[in-house]
Amino acid sequence: MWITIEKKSDCSLMRQIYQQIRDLILEGQLAPAEKLPSTRQLATNLGISRSTVLEAYNQLIAEGYLIGNHGSGTVVSSGIDIVSPSPKTAVKKHSATTVTVKASTTSVINFQSGVIDSSRFPLSEWKKAYQRSLDQIPETAFGYHPSAGVSTLRQTIAAYLRRTRGLTCSPDQIMIVSGSTQGLALIATLLKDRKKTVLIEDPTHPGLRQIIERAKLNLIGIPVDDQGLLIDSLTSHPNPAFIYTTPSHQYPLGGILPIQRRQKLIQYAIANDTYLLEDDYDSEFRFEGQPVSSLYELSPDRVIYLGTFSKILTPAIRLGYLILPDQLIKPYLELKKYSDVHTEALTQYALAEFIESGGLEKHIWRMKKIYAKKRQCLIDELSRHYPDKFEIKGHAAGLHMVVRFNGVVFAPPLIDRINARQVQVYPIANYVFGNKAAYGSDILLGYAHLTFAEITTGITRLCAALREPGF
Ligand SMILES: Cc1ncc(COP(=O)(O)O)c(C=O)c1O
């Protein structure tokens, strides 16, 4: 659903919102029972006051277009005939604020992993930070930049990590990359001439596996348990080019690697003259206690730290960073230079300004509360519809959860049955390259991007599919 407003129009903001929602209903683009965004959400997205949106909604309720349900939101009324679009109310698109609002809860509910709640993106703060950064930057900022990235952002990230994670590194070690995807691809290319194998957690993210394989490196999966990597399994695989690991929040199972294993892992890295690639993709979103300390702090010479702004802010800016041991900086910079010269710079200035003004930490703090509530909603719904027969794996953190359904095997016929009920879930077996059978009852449920209503509906549909005879 598109809502477009023009602040300079002689038609009031309330009237513009009212007319557009009314037209969407009359044109059949908003169906009966379809849920509208909350007034708070729409107001935030449009950068206007909530009372304006409330006034428009109330008008539409009064005229019978919408029904306001106290506590469960506003939905489109039924029994309205569809009429052809009315050109007279169309608002010109240029110089307008346009936002896309989430689809209705009647469509497919996709429990995809790692997708942020875009409706809560701090658009107004981001716009202001972007504008301030453009106002402040020197003319030279419009030319080429060093391959390491914009130095203000590198300094800002170093200070941010010290403040929030207690992680100490020099800004000179921080290399800005276009997301962790590029960071991992560059590291795989950089290290592939040393040795030909890479050890990787099993299960792991299939996309990340692909990145390493595309660098023509052989992958060996190392099993994990509920605390992460099983270090004893490493001994049968000496001399890898590097080990890929997610010690703060194992992807996808959610374990936190305990200090004893961290120390053994580092001992292995030293004994085998190899590197540990620490992918710290979502550790800020830990709902119980503080974020876990990094592996990097324990051995800055052996650990390559990979951070990203994709989960904590948005993947759209494609900004991440590597923290490199000194000896890798020079060969890395050469590789990056002949790869893409440098990551897009203007957004780097804006991000530095956004972090320095406190916008990022405020956003993380806010999202942590929202994601924790969504996680709890998911658990509550599972308890309601499938009591005592499921287990949650991993720690209370991140944007997804792995759930084991005792006695269920998520084989293709069952997945088809679940999909037929308009729900998409992700069997953990698809993330495994060793013992798939051990994970046959486990699925991944990403919840961050879903509304509370979507989580409720999705779990109701999923559990109904699981209860069908024959499964
Ligand atoms: C474990 C893990 N690492 C890295 C990434 C990639 O992140 P980016 O957007 O920074 O490339 C993802 C994306 O979902 C992920 O799940």
mmCIF file with all atom_site columns, C-alpha atoms and ligand atoms in Angstrom, residues 113-115 178-182 204-205 208 244 246 249 251 279 281 306-311 315 318-320, ligand 1:
data_model
loop_
_atom_site.group_PDB
_atom_site.id
_atom_site.type_symbol
_atom_site.label_atom_id
_atom_site.label_alt_id
_atom_site.label_comp_id
_atom_site.label_asym_id
_atom_site.label_entity_id
_atom_site.label_seq_id
_atom_site.pdbx_PDB_ins_code
_atom_site.Cartn_x
_atom_site.Cartn_y
_atom_site.Cartn_z
_atom_site.occupancy
_atom_site.B_iso_or_equiv
_atom_site.pdbx_formal_charge
_atom_site.auth_seq_id
_atom_site.auth_comp_id
_atom_site.auth_asym_id
_atom_site.auth_atom_id
_atom_site.pdbx_PDB_model_num
ATOM   1  C CA . SER A 1 113 ? 15.773 -15.398 8.731  1.00 0.00 ? 113 SER A CA 1
ATOM   2  C CA . GLY A 1 114 ? 17.730 -12.201 9.170  1.00 0.00 ? 114 GLY A CA 1
ATOM   3  C CA . VAL A 1 115 ? 15.157 -9.744  7.793  1.00 0.00 ? 115 VAL A CA 1
ATOM   4  C CA . SER A 1 178 ? 30.157 -3.419  1.351  1.00 0.00 ? 178 SER A CA 1
ATOM   5  C CA . GLY A 1 179 ? 28.493 -5.690  3.913  1.00 0.00 ? 179 GLY A CA 1
ATOM   6  C CA . SER A 1 180 ? 29.925 -8.796  5.561  1.00 0.00 ? 180 SER A CA 1
ATOM   7  C CA . THR A 1 181 ? 29.281 -10.596 2.296  1.00 0.00 ? 181 THR A CA 1
ATOM   8  C CA . GLN A 1 182 ? 32.029 -8.622  0.595  1.00 0.00 ? 182 GLN A CA 1
ATOM   9  C CA . THR A 1 204 ? 25.886 -22.608 8.813  1.00 0.00 ? 204 THR A CA 1
ATOM   10 C CA . HIS A 1 205 ? 24.450 -19.943 6.490  1.00 0.00 ? 205 HIS A CA 1
ATOM   11 C CA . LEU A 1 208 ? 28.239 -17.738 3.277  1.00 0.00 ? 208 LEU A CA 1
ATOM   12 C CA . TYR A 1 244 ? 34.748 -19.344 9.907  1.00 0.00 ? 244 TYR A CA 1
ATOM   13 C CA . THR A 1 246 ? 29.986 -17.130 14.858 1.00 0.00 ? 246 THR A CA 1
ATOM   14 C CA . HIS A 1 249 ? 25.502 -16.297 18.460 1.00 0.00 ? 249 HIS A CA 1
ATOM   15 C CA . TYR A 1 251 ? 24.261 -19.191 13.109 1.00 0.00 ? 251 TYR A CA 1
ATOM   16 C CA . ASP A 1 279 ? 31.354 -13.188 12.037 1.00 0.00 ? 279 ASP A CA 1
ATOM   17 C CA . TYR A 1 281 ? 26.457 -10.445 12.593 1.00 0.00 ? 281 TYR A CA 1
ATOM   18 C CA . LEU A 1 306 ? 33.641 -9.107  10.679 1.00 0.00 ? 306 LEU A CA 1
ATOM   19 C CA . GLY A 1 307 ? 30.898 -6.638  11.644 1.00 0.00 ? 307 GLY A CA 1
ATOM   20 C CA . THR A 1 308 ? 27.869 -5.409  9.719  1.00 0.00 ? 308 THR A CA 1
ATOM   21 C CA . PHE A 1 309 ? 25.211 -2.701  9.938  1.00 0.00 ? 309 PHE A CA 1
ATOM   22 C CA . SER A 1 310 ? 22.731 -4.916  8.074  1.00 0.00 ? 310 SER A CA 1
ATOM   23 C CA . LYS A 1 311 ? 20.910 -6.216  11.143 1.00 0.00 ? 311 LYS A CA 1
ATOM   24 C CA . PRO A 1 315 ? 21.123 -4.037  4.818  1.00 0.00 ? 315 PRO A CA 1
ATOM   25 C CA . ARG A 1 318 ? 25.604 -2.272  2.360  1.00 0.00 ? 318 ARG A CA 1
ATOM   26 C CA . LEU A 1 319 ? 28.043 -1.210  5.047  1.00 0.00 ? 319 LEU A CA 1
ATOM   27 C CA . GLY A 1 320 ? 30.134 -3.524  7.156  1.00 0.00 ? 320 GLY A CA 1
HETATM 28 C C1 . LIG B 2 .   ? 25.452 -15.125 9.777  1.00 0.00 ? 1   LIG B C1 1
HETATM 29 C C2 . LIG B 2 .   ? 25.401 -14.036 8.755  1.00 0.00 ? 1   LIG B C2 1
HETATM 30 N N1 . LIG B 2 .   ? 26.531 -13.394 8.427  1.00 0.00 ? 1   LIG B N1 1
HETATM 31 C C3 . LIG B 2 .   ? 26.541 -12.446 7.467  1.00 0.00 ? 1   LIG B C3 1
HETATM 32 C C4 . LIG B 2 .   ? 25.398 -12.081 6.786  1.00 0.00 ? 1   LIG B C4 1
HETATM 33 C C5 . LIG B 2 .   ? 25.484 -11.087 5.641  1.00 0.00 ? 1   LIG B C5 1
HETATM 34 O O1 . LIG B 2 .   ? 25.334 -9.811  6.030  1.00 0.00 ? 1   LIG B O1 1
HETATM 35 P P1 . LIG B 2 .   ? 25.615 -8.545  5.101  1.00 0.00 ? 1   LIG B P1 1
HETATM 36 O O2 . LIG B 2 .   ? 24.307 -7.958  4.754  1.00 0.00 ? 1   LIG B O2 1
HETATM 37 O O3 . LIG B 2 .   ? 26.444 -7.632  5.947  1.00 0.00 ? 1   LIG B O3 1
HETATM 38 O O4 . LIG B 2 .   ? 26.371 -8.971  3.869  1.00 0.00 ? 1   LIG B O4 1
HETATM 39 C C6 . LIG B 2 .   ? 24.200 -12.689 7.114  1.00 0.00 ? 1   LIG B C6 1
HETATM 40 C C7 . LIG B 2 .   ? 22.965 -12.299 6.409  1.00 0.00 ? 1   LIG B C7 1
HETATM 41 O O5 . LIG B 2 .   ? 21.870 -12.703 6.677  1.00 0.00 ? 1   LIG B O5 1
HETATM 42 C C8 . LIG B 2 .   ? 24.195 -13.691 8.123  1.00 0.00 ? 1   LIG B C8 1
HETATM 43 O O6 . LIG B 2 .   ? 23.056 -14.310 8.464  1.00 0.00 ? 1   LIG B O6 1
#
